[in-house]
Coordinates of C-alpha atoms in Angstrom, one line a residue:
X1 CA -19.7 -25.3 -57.7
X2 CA -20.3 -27.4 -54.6
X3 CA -21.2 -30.5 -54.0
X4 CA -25.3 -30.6 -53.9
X5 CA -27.4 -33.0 -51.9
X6 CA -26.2 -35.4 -49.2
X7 CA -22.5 -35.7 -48.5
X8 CA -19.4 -37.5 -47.9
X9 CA -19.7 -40.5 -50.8
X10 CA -17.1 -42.5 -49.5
X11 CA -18.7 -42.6 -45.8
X12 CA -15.2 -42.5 -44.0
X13 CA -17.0 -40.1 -41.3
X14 CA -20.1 -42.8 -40.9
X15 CA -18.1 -45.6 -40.9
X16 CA -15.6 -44.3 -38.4
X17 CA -18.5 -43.8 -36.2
X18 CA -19.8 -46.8 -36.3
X19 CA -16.2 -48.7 -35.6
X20 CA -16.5 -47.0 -32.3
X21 CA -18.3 -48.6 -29.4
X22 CA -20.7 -46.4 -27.4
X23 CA -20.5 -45.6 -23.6
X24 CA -23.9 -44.6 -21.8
X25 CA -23.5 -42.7 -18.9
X26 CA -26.9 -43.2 -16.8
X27 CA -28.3 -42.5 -13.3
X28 CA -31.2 -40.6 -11.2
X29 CA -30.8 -36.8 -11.4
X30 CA -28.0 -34.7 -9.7
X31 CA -25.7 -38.2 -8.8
X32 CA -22.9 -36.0 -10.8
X33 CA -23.4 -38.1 -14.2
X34 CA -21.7 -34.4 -16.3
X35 CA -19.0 -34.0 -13.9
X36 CA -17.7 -37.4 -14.4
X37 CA -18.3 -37.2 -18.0
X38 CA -16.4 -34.3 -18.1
X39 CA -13.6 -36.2 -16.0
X40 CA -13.1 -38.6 -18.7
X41 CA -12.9 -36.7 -21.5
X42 CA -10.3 -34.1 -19.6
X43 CA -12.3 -31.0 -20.9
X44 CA -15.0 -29.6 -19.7
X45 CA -17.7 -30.4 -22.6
X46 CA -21.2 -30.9 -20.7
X47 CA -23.1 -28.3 -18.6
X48 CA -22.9 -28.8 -14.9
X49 CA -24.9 -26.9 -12.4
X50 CA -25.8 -28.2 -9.1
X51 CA -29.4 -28.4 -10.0
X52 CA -30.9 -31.6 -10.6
X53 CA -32.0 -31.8 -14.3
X54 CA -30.1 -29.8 -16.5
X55 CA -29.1 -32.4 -18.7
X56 CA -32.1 -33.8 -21.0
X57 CA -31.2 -35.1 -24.1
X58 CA -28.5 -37.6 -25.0
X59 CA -25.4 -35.7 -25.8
X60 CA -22.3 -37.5 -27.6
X61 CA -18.7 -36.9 -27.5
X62 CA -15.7 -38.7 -28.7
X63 CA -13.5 -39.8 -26.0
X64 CA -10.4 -41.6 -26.2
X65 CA -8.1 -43.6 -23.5
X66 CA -5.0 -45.3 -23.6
X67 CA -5.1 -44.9 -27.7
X68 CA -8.9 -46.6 -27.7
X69 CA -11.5 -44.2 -29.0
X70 CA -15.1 -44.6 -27.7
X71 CA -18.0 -42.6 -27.6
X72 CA -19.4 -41.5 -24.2
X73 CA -23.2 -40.2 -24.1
X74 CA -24.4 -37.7 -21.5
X75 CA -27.9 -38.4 -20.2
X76 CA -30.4 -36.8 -18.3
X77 CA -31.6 -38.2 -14.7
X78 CA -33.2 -41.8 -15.1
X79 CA -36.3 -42.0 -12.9
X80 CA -38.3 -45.0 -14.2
X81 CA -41.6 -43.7 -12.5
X82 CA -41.3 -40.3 -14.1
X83 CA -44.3 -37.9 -15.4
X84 CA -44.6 -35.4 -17.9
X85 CA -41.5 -33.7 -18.9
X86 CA -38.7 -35.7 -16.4
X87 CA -40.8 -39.2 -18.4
X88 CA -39.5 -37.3 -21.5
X89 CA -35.9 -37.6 -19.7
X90 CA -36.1 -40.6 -18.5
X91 CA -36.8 -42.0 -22.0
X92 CA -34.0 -40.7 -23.5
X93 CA -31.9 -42.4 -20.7
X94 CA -33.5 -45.8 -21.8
X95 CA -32.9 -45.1 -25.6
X96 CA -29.0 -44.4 -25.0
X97 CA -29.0 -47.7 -23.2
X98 CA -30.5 -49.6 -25.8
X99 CA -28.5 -48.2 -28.4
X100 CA -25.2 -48.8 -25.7
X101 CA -22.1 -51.5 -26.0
X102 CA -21.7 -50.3 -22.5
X103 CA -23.7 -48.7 -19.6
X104 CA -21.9 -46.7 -16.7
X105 CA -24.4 -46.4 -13.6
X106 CA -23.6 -43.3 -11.6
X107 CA -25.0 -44.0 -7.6
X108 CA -24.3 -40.8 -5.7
X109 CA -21.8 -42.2 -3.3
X110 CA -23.0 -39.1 -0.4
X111 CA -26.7 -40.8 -0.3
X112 CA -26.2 -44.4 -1.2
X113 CA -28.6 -46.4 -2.8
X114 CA -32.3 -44.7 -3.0
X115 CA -35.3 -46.7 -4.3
X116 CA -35.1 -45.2 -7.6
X117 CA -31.3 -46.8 -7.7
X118 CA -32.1 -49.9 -6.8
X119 CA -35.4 -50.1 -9.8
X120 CA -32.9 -48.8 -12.0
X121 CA -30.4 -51.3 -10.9
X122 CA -32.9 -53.9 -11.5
X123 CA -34.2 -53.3 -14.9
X124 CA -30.2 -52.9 -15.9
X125 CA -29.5 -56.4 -14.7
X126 CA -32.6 -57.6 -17.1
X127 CA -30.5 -56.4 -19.8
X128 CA -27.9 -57.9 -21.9
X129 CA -25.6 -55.1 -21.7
X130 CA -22.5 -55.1 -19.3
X131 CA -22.6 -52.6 -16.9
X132 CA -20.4 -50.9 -14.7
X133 CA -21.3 -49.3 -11.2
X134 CA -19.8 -45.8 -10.9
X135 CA -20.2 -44.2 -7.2
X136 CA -19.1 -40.3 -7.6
X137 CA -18.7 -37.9 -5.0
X138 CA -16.2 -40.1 -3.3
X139 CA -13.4 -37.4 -2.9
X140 CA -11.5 -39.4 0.2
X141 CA -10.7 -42.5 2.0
X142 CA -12.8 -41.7 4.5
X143 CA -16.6 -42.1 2.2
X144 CA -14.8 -45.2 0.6
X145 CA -16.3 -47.7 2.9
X146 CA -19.9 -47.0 2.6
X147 CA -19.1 -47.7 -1.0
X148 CA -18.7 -51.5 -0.3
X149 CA -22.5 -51.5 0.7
X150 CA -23.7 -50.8 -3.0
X151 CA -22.3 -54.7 -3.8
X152 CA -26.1 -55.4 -3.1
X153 CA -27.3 -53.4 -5.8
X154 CA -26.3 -56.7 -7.7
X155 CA -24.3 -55.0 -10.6
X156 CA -20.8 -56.2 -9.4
X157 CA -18.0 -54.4 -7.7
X158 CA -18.7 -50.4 -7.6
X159 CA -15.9 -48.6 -8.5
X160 CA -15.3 -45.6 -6.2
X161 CA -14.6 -41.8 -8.2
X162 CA -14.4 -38.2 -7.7
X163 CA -15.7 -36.4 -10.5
X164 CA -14.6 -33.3 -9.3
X165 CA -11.1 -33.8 -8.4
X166 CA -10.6 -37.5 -10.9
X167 CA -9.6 -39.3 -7.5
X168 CA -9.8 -43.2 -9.5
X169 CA -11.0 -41.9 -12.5
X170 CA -8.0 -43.8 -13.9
X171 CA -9.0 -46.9 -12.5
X172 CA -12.5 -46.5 -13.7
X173 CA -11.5 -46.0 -17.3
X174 CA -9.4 -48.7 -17.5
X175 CA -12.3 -50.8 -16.5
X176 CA -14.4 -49.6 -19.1
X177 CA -11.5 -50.4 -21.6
X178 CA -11.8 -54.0 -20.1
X179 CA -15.2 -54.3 -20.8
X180 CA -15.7 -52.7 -23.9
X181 CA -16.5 -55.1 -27.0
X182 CA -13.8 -55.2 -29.6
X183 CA -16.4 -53.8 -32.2
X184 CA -19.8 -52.0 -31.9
X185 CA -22.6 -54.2 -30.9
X186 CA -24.2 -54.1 -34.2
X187 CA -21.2 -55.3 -36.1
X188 CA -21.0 -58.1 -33.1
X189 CA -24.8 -59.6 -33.9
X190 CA -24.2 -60.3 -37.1
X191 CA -24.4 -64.2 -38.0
X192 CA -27.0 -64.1 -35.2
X193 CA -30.4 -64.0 -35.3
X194 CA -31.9 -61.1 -37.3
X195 CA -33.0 -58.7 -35.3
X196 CA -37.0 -58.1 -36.2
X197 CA -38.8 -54.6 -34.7
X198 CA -42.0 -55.0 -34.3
X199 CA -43.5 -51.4 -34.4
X200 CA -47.3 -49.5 -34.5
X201 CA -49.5 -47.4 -32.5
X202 CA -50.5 -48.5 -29.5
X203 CA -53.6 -51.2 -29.7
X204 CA -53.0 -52.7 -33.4
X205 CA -52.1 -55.8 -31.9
X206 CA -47.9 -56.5 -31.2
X207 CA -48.4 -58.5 -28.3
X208 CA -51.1 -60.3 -29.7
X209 CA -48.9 -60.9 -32.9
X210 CA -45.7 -61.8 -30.5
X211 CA -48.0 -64.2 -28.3
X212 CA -49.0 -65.9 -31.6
X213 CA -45.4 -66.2 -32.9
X214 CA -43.8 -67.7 -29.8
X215 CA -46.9 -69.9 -28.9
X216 CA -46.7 -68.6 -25.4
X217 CA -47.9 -65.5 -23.4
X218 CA -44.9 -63.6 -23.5
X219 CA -46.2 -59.9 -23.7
X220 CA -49.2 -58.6 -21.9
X221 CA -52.6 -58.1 -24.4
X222 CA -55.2 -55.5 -23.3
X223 CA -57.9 -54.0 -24.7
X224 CA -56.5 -50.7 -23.4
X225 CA -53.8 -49.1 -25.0
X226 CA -50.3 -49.4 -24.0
X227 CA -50.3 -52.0 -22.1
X228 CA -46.8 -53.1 -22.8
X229 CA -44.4 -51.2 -21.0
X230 CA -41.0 -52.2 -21.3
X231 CA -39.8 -53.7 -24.9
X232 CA -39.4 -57.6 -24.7
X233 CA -37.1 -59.2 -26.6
X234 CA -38.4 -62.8 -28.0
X235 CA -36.3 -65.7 -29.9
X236 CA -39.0 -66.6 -32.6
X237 CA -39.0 -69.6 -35.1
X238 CA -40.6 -68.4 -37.8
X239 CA -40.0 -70.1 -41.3
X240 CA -37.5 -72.5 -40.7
X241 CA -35.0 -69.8 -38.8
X242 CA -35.0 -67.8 -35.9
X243 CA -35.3 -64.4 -35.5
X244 CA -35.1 -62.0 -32.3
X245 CA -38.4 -59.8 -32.2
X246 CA -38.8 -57.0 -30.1
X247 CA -41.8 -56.1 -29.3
X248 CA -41.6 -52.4 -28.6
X249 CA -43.4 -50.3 -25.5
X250 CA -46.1 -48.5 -26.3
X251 CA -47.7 -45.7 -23.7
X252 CA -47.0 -45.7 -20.3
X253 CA -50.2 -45.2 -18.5
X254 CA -48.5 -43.7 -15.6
X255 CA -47.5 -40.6 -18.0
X256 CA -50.9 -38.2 -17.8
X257 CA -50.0 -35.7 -20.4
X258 CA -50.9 -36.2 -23.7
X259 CA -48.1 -34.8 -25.3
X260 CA -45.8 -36.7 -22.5
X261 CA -46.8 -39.6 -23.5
X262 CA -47.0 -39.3 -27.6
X263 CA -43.5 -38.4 -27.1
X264 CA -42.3 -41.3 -24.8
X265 CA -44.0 -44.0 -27.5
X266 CA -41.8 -42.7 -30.1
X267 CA -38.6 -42.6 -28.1
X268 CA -39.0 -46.0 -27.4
X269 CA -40.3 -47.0 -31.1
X270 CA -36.9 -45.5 -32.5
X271 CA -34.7 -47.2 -29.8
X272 CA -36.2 -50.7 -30.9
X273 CA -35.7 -49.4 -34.7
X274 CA -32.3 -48.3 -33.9
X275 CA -31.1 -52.1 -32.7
X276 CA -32.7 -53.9 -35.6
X277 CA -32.0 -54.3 -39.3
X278 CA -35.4 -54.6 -40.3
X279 CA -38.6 -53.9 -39.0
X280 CA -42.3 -54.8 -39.2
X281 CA -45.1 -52.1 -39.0
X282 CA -48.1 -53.6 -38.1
X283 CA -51.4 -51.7 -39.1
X284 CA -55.1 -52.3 -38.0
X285 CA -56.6 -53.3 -40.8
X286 CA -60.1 -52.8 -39.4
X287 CA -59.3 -48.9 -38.8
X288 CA -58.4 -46.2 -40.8
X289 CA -54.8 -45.5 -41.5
X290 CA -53.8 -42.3 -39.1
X291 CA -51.1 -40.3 -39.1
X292 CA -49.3 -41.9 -36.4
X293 CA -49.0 -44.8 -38.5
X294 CA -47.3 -43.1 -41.1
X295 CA -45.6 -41.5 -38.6
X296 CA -43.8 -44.6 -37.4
X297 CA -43.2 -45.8 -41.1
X298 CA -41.5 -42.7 -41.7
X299 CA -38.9 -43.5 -38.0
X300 CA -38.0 -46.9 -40.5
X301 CA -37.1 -45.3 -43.9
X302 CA -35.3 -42.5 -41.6
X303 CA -33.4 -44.8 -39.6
X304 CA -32.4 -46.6 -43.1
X305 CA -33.7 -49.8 -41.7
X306 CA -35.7 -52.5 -43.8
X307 CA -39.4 -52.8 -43.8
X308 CA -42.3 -55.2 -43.7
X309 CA -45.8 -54.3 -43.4
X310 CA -48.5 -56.2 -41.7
X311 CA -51.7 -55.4 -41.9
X312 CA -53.3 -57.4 -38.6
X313 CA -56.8 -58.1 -37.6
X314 CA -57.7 -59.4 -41.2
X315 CA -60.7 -61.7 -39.7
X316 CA -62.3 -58.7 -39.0
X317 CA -62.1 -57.1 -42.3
X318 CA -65.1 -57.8 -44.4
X319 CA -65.4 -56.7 -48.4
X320 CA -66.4 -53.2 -48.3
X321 CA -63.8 -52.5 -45.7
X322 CA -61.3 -54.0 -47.9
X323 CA -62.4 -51.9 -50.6
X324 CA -61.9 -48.9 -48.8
X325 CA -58.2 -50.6 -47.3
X326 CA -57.1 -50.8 -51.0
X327 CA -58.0 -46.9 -51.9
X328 CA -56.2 -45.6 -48.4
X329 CA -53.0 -47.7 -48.7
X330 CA -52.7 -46.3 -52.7
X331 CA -53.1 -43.1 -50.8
X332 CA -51.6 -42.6 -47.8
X333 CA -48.6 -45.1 -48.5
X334 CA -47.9 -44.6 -52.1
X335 CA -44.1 -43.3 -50.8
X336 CA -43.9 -47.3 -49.3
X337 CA -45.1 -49.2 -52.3
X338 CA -42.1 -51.0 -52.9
X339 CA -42.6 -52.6 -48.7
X340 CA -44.1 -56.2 -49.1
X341 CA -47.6 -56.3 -47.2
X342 CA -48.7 -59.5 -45.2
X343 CA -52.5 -59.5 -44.5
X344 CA -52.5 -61.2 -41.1
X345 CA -54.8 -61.9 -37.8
X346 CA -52.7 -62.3 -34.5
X347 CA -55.6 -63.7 -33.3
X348 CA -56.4 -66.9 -35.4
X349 CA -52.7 -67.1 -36.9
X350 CA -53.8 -65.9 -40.6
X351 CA -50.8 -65.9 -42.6
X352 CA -47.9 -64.9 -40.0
X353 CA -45.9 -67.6 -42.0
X354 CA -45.5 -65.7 -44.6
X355 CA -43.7 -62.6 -42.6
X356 CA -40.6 -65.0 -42.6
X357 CA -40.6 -64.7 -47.1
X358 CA -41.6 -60.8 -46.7
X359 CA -38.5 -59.9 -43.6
X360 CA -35.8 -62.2 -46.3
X361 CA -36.6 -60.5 -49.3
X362 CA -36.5 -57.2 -47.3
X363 CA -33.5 -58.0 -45.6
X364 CA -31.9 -59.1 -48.9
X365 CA -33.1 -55.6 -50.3
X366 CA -31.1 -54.1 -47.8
X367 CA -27.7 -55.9 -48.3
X368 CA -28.0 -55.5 -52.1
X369 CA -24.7 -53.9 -53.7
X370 CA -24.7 -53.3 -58.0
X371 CA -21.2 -53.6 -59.0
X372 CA -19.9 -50.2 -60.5
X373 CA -19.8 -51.4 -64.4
X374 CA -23.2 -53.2 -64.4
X375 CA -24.6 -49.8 -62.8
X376 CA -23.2 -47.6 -65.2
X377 CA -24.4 -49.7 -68.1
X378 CA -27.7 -49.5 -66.8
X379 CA -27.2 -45.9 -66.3
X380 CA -26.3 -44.9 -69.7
X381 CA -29.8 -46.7 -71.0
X382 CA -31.8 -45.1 -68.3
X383 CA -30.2 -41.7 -69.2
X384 CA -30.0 -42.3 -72.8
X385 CA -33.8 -42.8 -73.1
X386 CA -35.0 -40.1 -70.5
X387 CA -32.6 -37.4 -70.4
X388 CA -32.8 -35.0 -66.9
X389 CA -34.4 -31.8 -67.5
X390 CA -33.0 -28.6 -68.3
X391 CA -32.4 -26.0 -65.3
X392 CA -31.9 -22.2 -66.5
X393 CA -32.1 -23.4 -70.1
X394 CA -28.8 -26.0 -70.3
X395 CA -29.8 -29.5 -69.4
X396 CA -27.1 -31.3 -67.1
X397 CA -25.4 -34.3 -67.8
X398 CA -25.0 -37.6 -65.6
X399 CA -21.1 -38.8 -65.9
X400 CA -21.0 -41.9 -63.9
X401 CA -22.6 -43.7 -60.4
X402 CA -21.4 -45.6 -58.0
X403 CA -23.2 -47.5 -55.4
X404 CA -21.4 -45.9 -52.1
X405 CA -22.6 -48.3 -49.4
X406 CA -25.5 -50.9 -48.2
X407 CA -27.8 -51.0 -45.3
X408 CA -29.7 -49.2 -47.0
X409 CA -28.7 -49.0 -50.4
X410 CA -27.0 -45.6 -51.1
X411 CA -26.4 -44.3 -54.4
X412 CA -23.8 -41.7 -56.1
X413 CA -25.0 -39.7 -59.0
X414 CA -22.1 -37.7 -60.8
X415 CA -23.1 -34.6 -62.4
X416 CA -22.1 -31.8 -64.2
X417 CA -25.5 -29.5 -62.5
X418 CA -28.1 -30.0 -60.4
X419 CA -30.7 -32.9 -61.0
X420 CA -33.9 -32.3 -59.4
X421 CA -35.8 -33.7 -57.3
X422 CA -38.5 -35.5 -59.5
X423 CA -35.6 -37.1 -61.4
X424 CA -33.9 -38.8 -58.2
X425 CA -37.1 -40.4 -57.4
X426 CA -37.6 -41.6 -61.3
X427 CA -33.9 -42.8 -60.9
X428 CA -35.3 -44.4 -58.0
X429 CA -38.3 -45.9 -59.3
X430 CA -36.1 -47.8 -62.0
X431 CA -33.7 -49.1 -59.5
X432 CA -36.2 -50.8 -58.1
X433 CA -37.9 -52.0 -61.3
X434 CA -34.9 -53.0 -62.1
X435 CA -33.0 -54.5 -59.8
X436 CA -35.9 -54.9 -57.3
X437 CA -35.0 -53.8 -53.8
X438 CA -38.5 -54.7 -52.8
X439 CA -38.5 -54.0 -49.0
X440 CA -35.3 -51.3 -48.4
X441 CA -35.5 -47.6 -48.8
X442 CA -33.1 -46.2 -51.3
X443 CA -30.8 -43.3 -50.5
X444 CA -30.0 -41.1 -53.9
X445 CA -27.4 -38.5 -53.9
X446 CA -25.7 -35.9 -56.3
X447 CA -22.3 -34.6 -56.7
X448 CA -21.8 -31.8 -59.0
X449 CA -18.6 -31.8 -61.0
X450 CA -17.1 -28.5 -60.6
X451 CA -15.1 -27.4 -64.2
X452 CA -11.9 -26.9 -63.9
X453 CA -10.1 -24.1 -65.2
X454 CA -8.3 -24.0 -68.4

């Protein structure tokens, strides 16, 4: 019988992955961003037409140079000014950065530097990423000293390359060896500051919340929704330590379609989830709880990342509203009771103390590891007393767990048949009673022993 439920239990394919830094390949459409990706990995992998826009998503692939394997990732054109479907685009562009060790800039060498280059240029140099000016389309000496002219862009020295026919591709990858971190940036940050998103719908107060934890004006706060554009990073003492907040985008009020712009907040939410280990959802307490809010709880527990809630604008929240709070949170987030909730008000400073207790025992949560005999004690008691269910009349039996990997917890059920749904989540339940990972979601899986012949 095969293995049931999620797979690989030793994680060598996950972990591998994350040993290897990540290359974003970004630029306006058409500069010849899937050519040159194609270039570096000697194959051709990505579509190339010469029609501006035919790569949207982010697309991956495993590249390697001089023995060093990295990740490169395709991306559609990069207009920061973009509307309706090419602001879909351009987002995706902006999550690959944030999610980058390294970003390569692609500046059609033919045209030079066009406005949307050099606002592109700009917001890269805001960044704390290194980057690395590529001008493609440079197939001779003779376009190589227009090149030279692209030092104002401010990035550093551009480094000249024909996609088409590798003319200093070479060169070029040796410099992205050069500036490529010895480990992903995530396994860099750590013994930093944690890194905090701060996460909602647009209007339940993150700005206000920020403002109030760095005692300065740091993000714009408007009435209207979606005021914050670009997601600002924030050093914030908070308890006695200091954390790095981001305080994510919400809608771009330049986007006009609906649908355009529901789907640009949530890239952008999941790019600031991506980069942090833990993040705080703030909710308006004074409203109803909405689908978009459970929406963005459910990016957190996907993305495997820790979890706070705060439920903001608490001085507005009278008795009967409270009431009413209590019934929808039972409700609508019974699948996050085991998330600490902070009642808060960015606006008079209620209680934002107390995110620094609820993000360090979520954050604990989340590096929590059960050694292997203490689990399988507990096991056989859990088991012992509540046996699974039968399924097609023979009831299976749990051999042995093992907890297979942190960040978030991830567990290993052994089997000898398939364990259903509702007893994962009871196995779930008393992992947490248990050995309380208040604040992480839990990841249980099954592997079914097959019997071996006789």
């Amino acid at each position: 019988m095969a293995d049931v439920d999620l797979p690989d239990v030793d994680g060598t394919s996950d972990e591998g992955a994350l040993s290897v830094p990540v290359v974003a390949v970004v630029g306006r459409p058409n500069v010849g961003k899937s050519t040159l990706v194609n270039r570096i990995l000697g194959r051709r992998e990505a579509v190339v037409q010469d029609v501006p826009g035919v790569t949207r998503d982010r697309v991956s692939y495993d590249a390697v140079w001089n023995g060093r394997r990295f990740v490169l990732v395709d991306t559609g054109g990069w207009e920061p000014d973009a509307q309706g479907l090419q602001a879909m685009v351009s987002a995706q562009a902006e999550r690959a950065v944030a999610t980058a060790d390294l970003v390569l800039f692609v500046v059609d060498g033919r045209t030079g530097a066009t406005e949307t280059d050099l606002v592109v240029a700009r917001t890269l140099r805001r960044g704390d990423r290194p980057v690395i000016l590529t001008v493609t389309k440079i197939d001779d000496e003779r376009s190589e000293p227009d090149v030279h002219e692209l030092w104002s862009l401010g990035l550093g020295e551009p480094h000249p390359v024909s996609g088409l026919h590798g003319r200093g591709s070479g060169d070029l990858l040796d410099a992205i060896l050069d500036a490529l971190p010895e480990a992903p940036r995530e396994q860099e940050a750590e013994g930093g500051p944690r890194r905090v998103a701060l996460v909602g719908r647009p209007n339940v107060g993150k700005s206000s919340l920020l403002n109030r934890l760095t005692g300065e004006e740091r993000s714009v706060v408007d009435a209207v929704a979606g005021t914050t554009v670009d997601p600002v990073d924030s050093l914030v003492d908070l308890g006695g330590e200091t954390w790095r907040f981001v305080d994510t985008a919400g809608l771009r009020r330049r986007v006009n379609q609906a649908s355009g712009m529901e789907y640009y907040a949530s890239l952008r939410t999941a790019a600031a989830i991506e980069a942090a280990e833990v993040a705080i959802v703030l909710l308006d307490a004074s409203e109803r709880i909405s689908e978009q809010d459970q929406r963005v709880i459910g990016e957190v527990i996907e993305a495997g990342r820790a979890l706070v809630l705060a439920l903001n604008k608490w001085d507005l929240v009278d008795e009967d509203r409270r009431l009413q709070l209590e019934r929808e949170v039972e409700r609508d987030l019974a699948r996050v009771a085991w998330a600490p909730r902070v009642n808060v008000s960015a606006r008079t400073g209620r209680a934002v103390e107390k995110l620094a207790i609820a993000l360090r025992t979520s954050l604990a949560s989340l590096d929590q590891r059960i050694p292997t005999g203490r689990l399988n004690s507990w096991l056989t008691e859990v088991v012992a007393a509540t046996p699974p269910p039968p399924r097609g009349g023979k009831a299976p039996r749990v051999l042995f767990a093992t907890q297979a990997d942190t960040r978030p917890p991830r567990f290993v059920l052994f089997t000898t048949g398939f364990l259903e749904a509702g007893y994962r989540r009871f196995i779930e339940r008393r992992l947490r009673e248990d050995f309380d990972f208040t604040g992480t979601p839990i990841e249980i899986s099954v592997r079914v022993r097959e019997k071996r012949a006789r």
